[in-house]
Amino acid sequence: MSKVGYRLWSFEVKKDNKELLREFIEEFRRKTWLYLYSQRFSIDLKINKYTECYVPELSRVLWNNVLAKGNGSIKINPLLRVRIVENGVIVAGGRGGPVVFDLSKREVRFQRKVIALMPESTTRAIKEDIQRFKLKFIVQFTEKKIHLIAFHDYRRPIIDSMPFLIITIDVNSRHGFTVRGFLFRSSGVSIVARLSLRPCNHSLRWKEIRKLQHLYDVSGKYEYYKLLKAIHSRIKRLNGEFKKRVVHELRKIIRCFNVPTVIIVDVPYDWGLRNTSLQRTLLKAVKAIRNMAYYENCIYIEKRASGKKCPLCGSWMREYKKTRHTRLYQCNQCNLIIDRDINTCYRLGLWVLKCFLKKPELAKVFREKIKHVKVPDGF
């Protein structure tokens, strides 16, 4: 089975059309359930299946989930085909798509009504992706939002010549994401990206949550429950924005150079992240990076690498200095002083050159580049 990369854009529904969307969703669910039950029990019901635009092939997979659950509590949100137009000309999708995305007017139309407006940045992103990839589109309706999903089959790049790009990412439960990008040309190697992406610190918010939870348990007042719900929503929103930021920064690096790219990530073991405050945030961000790599047709690898080994000679280093945001290590043989997370990025790059691409001559050039980086950069 071929891998599929997808990208999602969300739009807020206009207040005037929320009732229209709600009625359509209820009608869609009712007719889809009739269709599923007729397929399951071989009943020849003459019902409107909403044609191919409204009842997708995904309903067969959905029915298997229904059998596994044993009840009808699974929500079925409409998945509809899309027609994307610009200046009256169809640029993507089919003619029979019931949902129209007008890029020139920046409107989303359904049943001849404008139900949402597209930001200018989203319009530009859709145009750029249509030009770069051979995309298929589908739209999903929910109670509050409209989700436009673009997807295509993953095509693995062939790296047999230069230039090419290697992006190494170290994931740490306390320090977030440390990113380094290395561009290899015939003239040599250069470091083109130095990023340190740290998620929000929610320690003060969790203290407030524990206080409010105690007050709610003692008094039972609904006001405390509302405050708890508001703080949880804020934490969820900030974590979602962090995930989007990570993907946005990596996508910007990849499209800036537009060369074959390898993304290699050092993901901690599950037991290493268990019961930490950033467990779900970091793992969701890694999952988003994997999907982005497939969407951008990059090679994605997960590999463990220790930041305590010297990238030049391979010997174990000793701790030199430790602060709140840095962990410096020093090699006794090479006298190299380097941050532990940055060292992991360098060692991942060396592994890609030596073992994955099997280019030891480039690994020697890369080591010469590392020798000049004797102080931690990016801090």
Short mmCIF file of C-alpha atoms in Angstrom, two decimals:
data_model
loop_
_atom_site.label_atom_id
_atom_site.label_comp_id
_atom_site.label_asym_id
_atom_site.label_seq_id
_atom_site.Cartn_x
_atom_site.Cartn_y
_atom_site.Cartn_z
CA MET A 1 0.00 0.00 0.00
CA SER A 2 1.43 3.38 -1.04
CA LYS A 3 1.93 6.09 1.56
CA VAL A 4 -0.20 9.22 1.40
CA GLY A 5 0.70 12.68 2.62
CA TYR A 6 -2.01 15.19 3.36
CA ARG A 7 -2.40 18.83 4.38
CA LEU A 8 -5.37 20.33 6.18
CA TRP A 9 -6.85 23.82 6.22
CA SER A 10 -9.71 24.82 8.55
CA PHE A 11 -12.28 27.58 8.07
CA GLU A 12 -14.78 29.06 10.49
CA VAL A 13 -18.41 28.84 9.35
CA LYS A 14 -20.32 32.13 9.10
CA LYS A 15 -22.90 32.51 11.86
CA ASP A 16 -25.77 32.96 9.40
CA ASN A 17 -25.11 29.56 7.80
CA LYS A 18 -24.45 27.40 10.87
CA GLU A 19 -28.06 26.24 10.97
CA LEU A 20 -27.92 25.28 7.27
CA LEU A 21 -24.81 23.21 7.90
CA ARG A 22 -26.29 21.58 11.01
CA GLU A 23 -29.43 20.48 9.13
CA PHE A 24 -27.35 19.07 6.28
CA ILE A 25 -25.12 17.10 8.69
CA GLU A 26 -28.13 15.52 10.39
CA GLU A 27 -29.68 14.56 7.05
CA PHE A 28 -26.37 13.17 5.82
CA ARG A 29 -25.95 11.01 8.92
CA ARG A 30 -29.46 9.62 8.66
CA LYS A 31 -29.12 8.64 5.00
CA THR A 32 -25.63 7.26 5.49
CA TRP A 33 -26.84 4.99 8.31
CA LEU A 34 -29.62 3.73 6.03
CA TYR A 35 -27.04 3.01 3.36
CA LEU A 36 -24.74 1.17 5.79
CA TYR A 37 -27.52 -1.01 7.20
CA SER A 38 -28.78 -1.86 3.72
CA GLN A 39 -25.26 -2.98 2.78
CA ARG A 40 -24.86 -5.03 5.96
CA PHE A 41 -28.16 -6.92 5.81
CA SER A 42 -28.47 -7.04 1.99
CA ILE A 43 -31.68 -5.03 2.04
CA ASP A 44 -32.68 -3.51 -1.28
CA LEU A 45 -33.80 -0.10 -0.05
CA LYS A 46 -34.62 2.52 -2.62
CA ILE A 47 -32.99 5.43 -0.86
CA ASN A 48 -31.05 8.38 -2.11
CA LYS A 49 -27.39 7.48 -1.54
CA TYR A 50 -26.41 11.10 -2.08
CA THR A 51 -24.69 9.84 -5.26
CA GLU A 52 -20.92 9.40 -5.26
CA CYS A 53 -20.38 12.95 -4.01
CA TYR A 54 -21.96 12.28 -0.64
CA VAL A 55 -21.46 8.63 0.35
CA PRO A 56 -17.75 7.86 -0.12
CA GLU A 57 -16.05 4.47 -0.24
CA LEU A 58 -14.85 5.25 3.28
CA SER A 59 -18.26 4.12 4.54
CA ARG A 60 -17.21 0.46 4.14
CA VAL A 61 -14.31 1.00 6.53
CA LEU A 62 -16.62 2.95 8.81
CA TRP A 63 -19.05 0.03 8.99
CA ASN A 64 -16.28 -2.27 10.26
CA ASN A 65 -15.68 0.22 13.09
CA VAL A 66 -19.40 0.22 13.84
CA LEU A 67 -19.37 -3.59 14.18
CA ALA A 68 -16.34 -3.37 16.47
CA LYS A 69 -18.04 -0.80 18.71
CA GLY A 70 -21.32 -2.71 18.79
CA ASN A 71 -23.51 0.41 18.75
CA GLY A 72 -24.36 3.44 16.68
CA SER A 73 -22.53 6.04 18.79
CA ILE A 74 -19.94 6.78 16.10
CA LYS A 75 -20.41 10.20 14.58
CA ILE A 76 -20.39 10.39 10.80
CA ASN A 77 -19.26 13.77 9.50
CA PRO A 78 -19.91 14.48 5.81
CA LEU A 79 -16.99 13.91 3.43
CA LEU A 80 -17.74 15.71 0.18
CA ARG A 81 -15.99 16.21 -3.11
CA VAL A 82 -14.59 19.63 -3.96
CA ARG A 83 -14.46 21.93 -6.96
CA ILE A 84 -11.71 24.57 -6.79
CA VAL A 85 -12.12 27.43 -9.27
CA GLU A 86 -10.22 30.60 -10.09
CA ASN A 87 -11.72 33.31 -12.30
CA GLY A 88 -14.47 30.90 -13.34
CA VAL A 89 -12.02 28.15 -14.44
CA ILE A 90 -11.75 24.81 -12.62
CA VAL A 91 -8.13 24.36 -11.43
CA ALA A 92 -8.65 21.24 -9.26
CA GLY A 93 -11.39 18.78 -8.38
CA GLY A 94 -14.31 17.61 -10.49
CA ARG A 95 -17.31 19.29 -12.02
CA GLY A 96 -19.74 17.43 -9.75
CA GLY A 97 -18.22 18.64 -6.50
CA PRO A 98 -20.98 20.11 -4.29
CA VAL A 99 -18.55 22.40 -2.40
CA VAL A 100 -16.91 25.21 -4.37
CA PHE A 101 -13.72 26.96 -3.27
CA ASP A 102 -13.35 30.19 -5.24
CA LEU A 103 -9.71 31.31 -5.04
CA SER A 104 -10.29 34.63 -6.82
CA LYS A 105 -13.13 35.72 -4.52
CA ARG A 106 -11.77 33.80 -1.49
CA GLU A 107 -15.16 32.24 -0.81
CA VAL A 108 -16.42 28.78 0.15
CA ARG A 109 -19.85 28.10 -1.40
CA PHE A 110 -22.32 25.33 -0.67
CA GLN A 111 -25.87 25.09 -2.00
CA ARG A 112 -25.32 28.46 -3.72
CA LYS A 113 -24.54 30.20 -0.44
CA VAL A 114 -21.26 31.59 0.88
CA ILE A 115 -20.67 29.65 4.09
CA ALA A 116 -17.05 30.66 4.86
CA LEU A 117 -14.28 33.04 3.82
CA MET A 118 -10.67 32.06 3.09
CA PRO A 119 -7.70 34.08 4.40
CA GLU A 120 -5.30 35.42 1.79
CA SER A 121 -2.41 33.32 3.14
CA THR A 122 -4.47 30.13 2.82
CA THR A 123 -5.43 31.04 -0.75
CA ARG A 124 -1.77 31.50 -1.66
CA ALA A 125 -0.86 28.17 -0.03
CA ILE A 126 -3.56 26.30 -1.96
CA LYS A 127 -2.41 27.84 -5.27
CA GLU A 128 1.22 26.96 -4.55
CA ASP A 129 0.41 23.36 -3.65
CA ILE A 130 -1.72 22.89 -6.78
CA GLN A 131 1.26 24.00 -8.88
CA ARG A 132 3.76 21.79 -6.99
CA PHE A 133 1.79 18.53 -6.68
CA LYS A 134 -0.90 16.55 -8.41
CA LEU A 135 -3.43 16.88 -5.60
CA LYS A 136 -6.79 15.40 -4.77
CA PHE A 137 -9.15 17.33 -2.51
CA ILE A 138 -11.93 16.40 -0.14
CA VAL A 139 -13.84 18.53 2.38
CA GLN A 140 -15.26 17.56 5.76
CA PHE A 141 -18.11 19.36 7.52
CA THR A 142 -18.32 19.54 11.30
CA GLU A 143 -20.65 21.44 13.59
CA LYS A 144 -18.40 24.51 13.75
CA LYS A 145 -15.72 24.26 11.06
CA ILE A 146 -15.01 23.23 7.48
CA HIS A 147 -11.84 21.20 6.84
CA LEU A 148 -10.27 21.16 3.39
CA ILE A 149 -7.94 18.16 2.99
CA ALA A 150 -5.40 17.97 0.15
CA PHE A 151 -3.58 14.67 -0.40
CA HIS A 152 -1.45 12.84 -2.96
CA ASP A 153 0.57 9.64 -3.24
CA TYR A 154 4.05 9.78 -1.71
CA ARG A 155 6.96 9.71 -4.17
CA ARG A 156 10.27 8.92 -2.55
CA PRO A 157 13.11 11.05 -3.96
CA ILE A 158 16.26 9.51 -5.42
CA ILE A 159 19.44 11.05 -4.01
CA ASP A 160 22.20 10.14 -6.46
CA SER A 161 23.75 13.57 -7.01
CA MET A 162 24.18 16.93 -5.33
CA PRO A 163 22.74 19.24 -4.11
CA PHE A 164 20.63 17.61 -1.42
CA LEU A 165 19.42 18.60 2.04
CA ILE A 166 19.58 16.76 5.37
CA ILE A 167 17.37 17.99 8.23
CA THR A 168 18.18 16.46 11.62
CA ILE A 169 15.82 16.83 14.59
CA ASP A 170 16.50 15.96 18.23
CA VAL A 171 13.38 15.57 20.39
CA ASN A 172 13.84 16.11 24.11
CA SER A 173 11.19 15.92 26.81
CA ARG A 174 12.47 19.15 28.46
CA HIS A 175 14.10 21.14 25.65
CA GLY A 176 11.64 20.51 22.82
CA PHE A 177 12.97 20.29 19.25
CA THR A 178 16.54 21.09 18.19
CA VAL A 179 16.75 21.36 14.39
CA ARG A 180 19.79 21.58 12.11
CA GLY A 181 19.71 21.72 8.31
CA PHE A 182 22.75 20.76 6.21
CA LEU A 183 22.92 21.60 2.51
CA PHE A 184 25.41 19.53 0.51
CA ARG A 185 26.71 21.05 -2.73
CA SER A 186 29.65 20.22 -4.95
CA SER A 187 31.51 23.11 -3.25
CA GLY A 188 31.03 21.65 0.23
CA VAL A 189 28.55 21.58 3.10
CA SER A 190 26.88 24.52 4.82
CA ILE A 191 24.59 24.77 7.84
CA VAL A 192 21.43 26.45 6.53
CA ALA A 193 19.06 26.06 9.49
CA ARG A 194 19.56 26.47 13.23
CA LEU A 195 16.32 26.24 15.19
CA SER A 196 15.41 25.61 18.80
CA LEU A 197 11.65 25.11 19.13
CA ARG A 198 10.42 24.85 22.70
CA PRO A 199 6.77 24.26 23.63
CA CYS A 200 4.95 26.45 26.12
CA ASN A 201 5.57 25.89 29.82
CA HIS A 202 2.22 25.06 31.43
CA SER A 203 3.47 24.58 35.02
CA LEU A 204 1.70 27.70 36.36
CA ARG A 205 -1.50 26.76 34.54
CA TRP A 206 -1.45 23.25 36.02
CA LYS A 207 -1.01 24.73 39.52
CA GLU A 208 -4.09 26.87 38.89
CA ILE A 209 -5.96 23.81 37.62
CA ARG A 210 -5.21 21.86 40.82
CA LYS A 211 -6.43 24.75 42.98
CA LEU A 212 -9.64 25.13 41.00
CA GLN A 213 -10.21 21.37 41.05
CA HIS A 214 -9.93 21.37 44.85
CA LEU A 215 -12.35 24.30 45.15
CA TYR A 216 -14.80 22.60 42.78
CA ASP A 217 -14.65 19.33 44.73
CA VAL A 218 -15.28 21.13 48.03
CA SER A 219 -17.95 23.63 46.97
CA GLY A 220 -19.39 22.09 43.80
CA LYS A 221 -19.87 25.54 42.22
CA TYR A 222 -20.24 25.57 38.46
CA GLU A 223 -18.10 28.72 38.12
CA TYR A 224 -14.96 26.76 39.04
CA TYR A 225 -15.80 24.13 36.42
CA LYS A 226 -16.10 26.84 33.75
CA LEU A 227 -12.68 28.22 34.70
CA LEU A 228 -11.18 24.71 34.59
CA LYS A 229 -12.62 24.14 31.13
CA ALA A 230 -11.28 27.50 29.90
CA ILE A 231 -7.74 26.76 31.13
CA HIS A 232 -7.78 23.28 29.56
CA SER A 233 -8.93 24.79 26.25
CA ARG A 234 -6.09 27.32 26.37
CA ILE A 235 -3.50 24.60 27.02
CA LYS A 236 -4.86 22.56 24.12
CA ARG A 237 -4.83 25.57 21.80
CA LEU A 238 -1.24 26.54 22.70
CA ASN A 239 -0.03 22.95 22.15
CA GLY A 240 -1.80 22.87 18.78
CA GLU A 241 -0.17 26.16 17.78
CA PHE A 242 3.24 24.75 18.74
CA LYS A 243 2.69 21.72 16.49
CA LYS A 244 1.70 24.00 13.59
CA ARG A 245 4.75 26.17 14.19
CA VAL A 246 7.13 23.20 14.02
CA VAL A 247 5.61 22.00 10.74
CA HIS A 248 5.60 25.53 9.29
CA GLU A 249 9.29 26.12 10.04
CA LEU A 250 10.35 22.77 8.54
CA ARG A 251 8.19 23.26 5.44
CA LYS A 252 9.76 26.71 4.94
CA ILE A 253 13.27 25.18 5.00
CA ILE A 254 12.34 22.43 2.53
CA ARG A 255 10.67 24.76 0.02
CA CYS A 256 13.39 27.40 0.31
CA PHE A 257 15.96 25.13 -1.38
CA ASN A 258 13.64 22.77 -3.32
CA VAL A 259 16.15 19.89 -3.48
CA PRO A 260 15.85 16.19 -2.47
CA THR A 261 15.57 16.11 1.30
CA VAL A 262 16.16 13.60 4.10
CA ILE A 263 14.45 14.24 7.46
CA ILE A 264 15.83 12.17 10.32
CA VAL A 265 14.34 12.44 13.82
CA ASP A 266 15.67 11.20 17.15
CA VAL A 267 12.43 10.29 18.94
CA PRO A 268 12.70 9.26 22.63
CA TYR A 269 11.35 5.90 23.66
CA ASP A 270 7.78 5.81 24.89
CA TRP A 271 8.84 4.91 28.42
CA GLY A 272 11.18 7.94 28.43
CA LEU A 273 8.29 10.32 27.80
CA ARG A 274 5.73 8.52 29.93
CA ASN A 275 4.05 10.65 32.62
CA THR A 276 5.83 13.81 31.43
CA SER A 277 3.86 16.98 30.78
CA LEU A 278 4.95 17.08 27.12
CA GLN A 279 4.34 13.44 26.20
CA ARG A 280 1.30 13.95 23.96
CA THR A 281 2.47 17.33 22.63
CA LEU A 282 5.85 16.07 21.40
CA LEU A 283 4.53 12.80 19.96
CA LYS A 284 1.75 14.62 18.10
CA ALA A 285 4.32 17.04 16.69
CA VAL A 286 6.49 14.11 15.53
CA LYS A 287 3.45 12.56 13.85
CA ALA A 288 2.77 15.87 12.09
CA ILE A 289 6.41 16.02 10.92
CA ARG A 290 6.11 12.50 9.47
CA ASN A 291 2.97 13.42 7.56
CA MET A 292 4.57 16.66 6.31
CA ALA A 293 7.58 14.69 5.06
CA TYR A 294 5.31 12.40 3.01
CA TYR A 295 3.38 15.40 1.69
CA GLU A 296 6.58 17.19 0.61
CA ASN A 297 8.02 13.96 -0.91
CA CYS A 298 10.94 13.77 1.54
CA ILE A 299 12.67 10.71 2.99
CA TYR A 300 11.61 10.29 6.63
CA ILE A 301 13.73 8.26 9.11
CA GLU A 302 13.49 7.72 12.87
CA LYS A 303 16.83 6.87 14.47
CA ARG A 304 18.19 6.92 18.01
CA ALA A 305 21.55 8.64 18.54
CA SER A 306 23.35 9.51 21.77
CA GLY A 307 24.49 13.08 22.29
CA LYS A 308 27.21 11.99 24.73
CA LYS A 309 29.48 10.51 22.05
CA CYS A 310 31.99 12.65 20.20
CA PRO A 311 31.02 13.15 16.54
CA LEU A 312 34.70 13.27 15.50
CA CYS A 313 36.34 10.29 17.26
CA GLY A 314 33.33 8.41 18.71
CA SER A 315 34.58 8.40 22.31
CA TRP A 316 32.35 9.17 25.25
CA MET A 317 32.40 12.79 26.42
CA ARG A 318 32.14 14.21 29.93
CA GLU A 319 29.75 16.87 31.17
CA TYR A 320 31.38 20.31 30.95
CA LYS A 321 28.63 22.75 31.96
CA LYS A 322 24.90 22.57 32.59
CA THR A 323 22.44 25.45 32.67
CA ARG A 324 18.69 25.75 32.35
CA HIS A 325 18.70 25.56 28.54
CA THR A 326 22.09 24.04 27.65
CA ARG A 327 23.95 20.82 28.44
CA LEU A 328 27.56 21.19 27.31
CA TYR A 329 29.85 18.15 26.91
CA GLN A 330 33.59 18.03 26.24
CA CYS A 331 35.67 15.35 24.51
CA ASN A 332 38.98 14.58 26.27
CA GLN A 333 40.68 13.51 23.03
CA CYS A 334 39.41 16.11 20.51
CA ASN A 335 38.81 18.89 23.07
CA LEU A 336 35.48 19.55 21.35
CA ILE A 337 32.90 21.41 23.45
CA ILE A 338 29.37 21.04 22.14
CA ASP A 339 25.80 21.05 23.31
CA ARG A 340 24.33 17.57 23.77
CA ASP A 341 21.21 18.18 21.64
CA ILE A 342 23.21 19.81 18.81
CA ASN A 343 25.67 16.92 18.94
CA THR A 344 22.78 14.51 18.41
CA CYS A 345 21.85 16.42 15.24
CA TYR A 346 25.45 16.18 13.96
CA ARG A 347 25.67 12.45 14.69
CA LEU A 348 22.35 11.85 12.91
CA GLY A 349 23.74 13.67 9.87
CA LEU A 350 26.87 11.50 9.95
CA TRP A 351 24.76 8.35 10.14
CA VAL A 352 22.75 9.40 7.07
CA LEU A 353 25.94 10.02 5.07
CA LYS A 354 27.78 6.86 6.12
CA CYS A 355 25.04 4.23 6.47
CA PHE A 356 21.95 5.42 4.59
CA LEU A 357 23.47 7.21 1.59
CA LYS A 358 26.78 5.28 1.83
CA LYS A 359 28.94 8.29 1.03
CA PRO A 360 31.92 8.15 3.41
CA GLU A 361 33.77 10.82 1.47
CA LEU A 362 31.05 13.32 2.36
CA ALA A 363 31.22 12.20 5.99
CA LYS A 364 34.88 13.32 6.10
CA VAL A 365 33.91 16.72 4.70
CA PHE A 366 31.12 16.94 7.28
CA ARG A 367 33.53 16.19 10.14
CA GLU A 368 35.81 19.00 8.98
CA LYS A 369 32.81 21.29 9.18
CA ILE A 370 32.05 20.15 12.73
CA LYS A 371 35.61 20.90 13.87
CA HIS A 372 35.01 24.61 13.34
CA VAL A 373 31.90 24.54 15.56
CA LYS A 374 33.59 24.47 18.97
CA VAL A 375 30.98 26.51 20.83
CA PRO A 376 27.24 25.81 20.92
CA ASP A 377 25.41 27.81 18.26
CA GLY A 378 21.83 28.95 18.61
CA PHE A 379 22.02 29.63 22.38
#
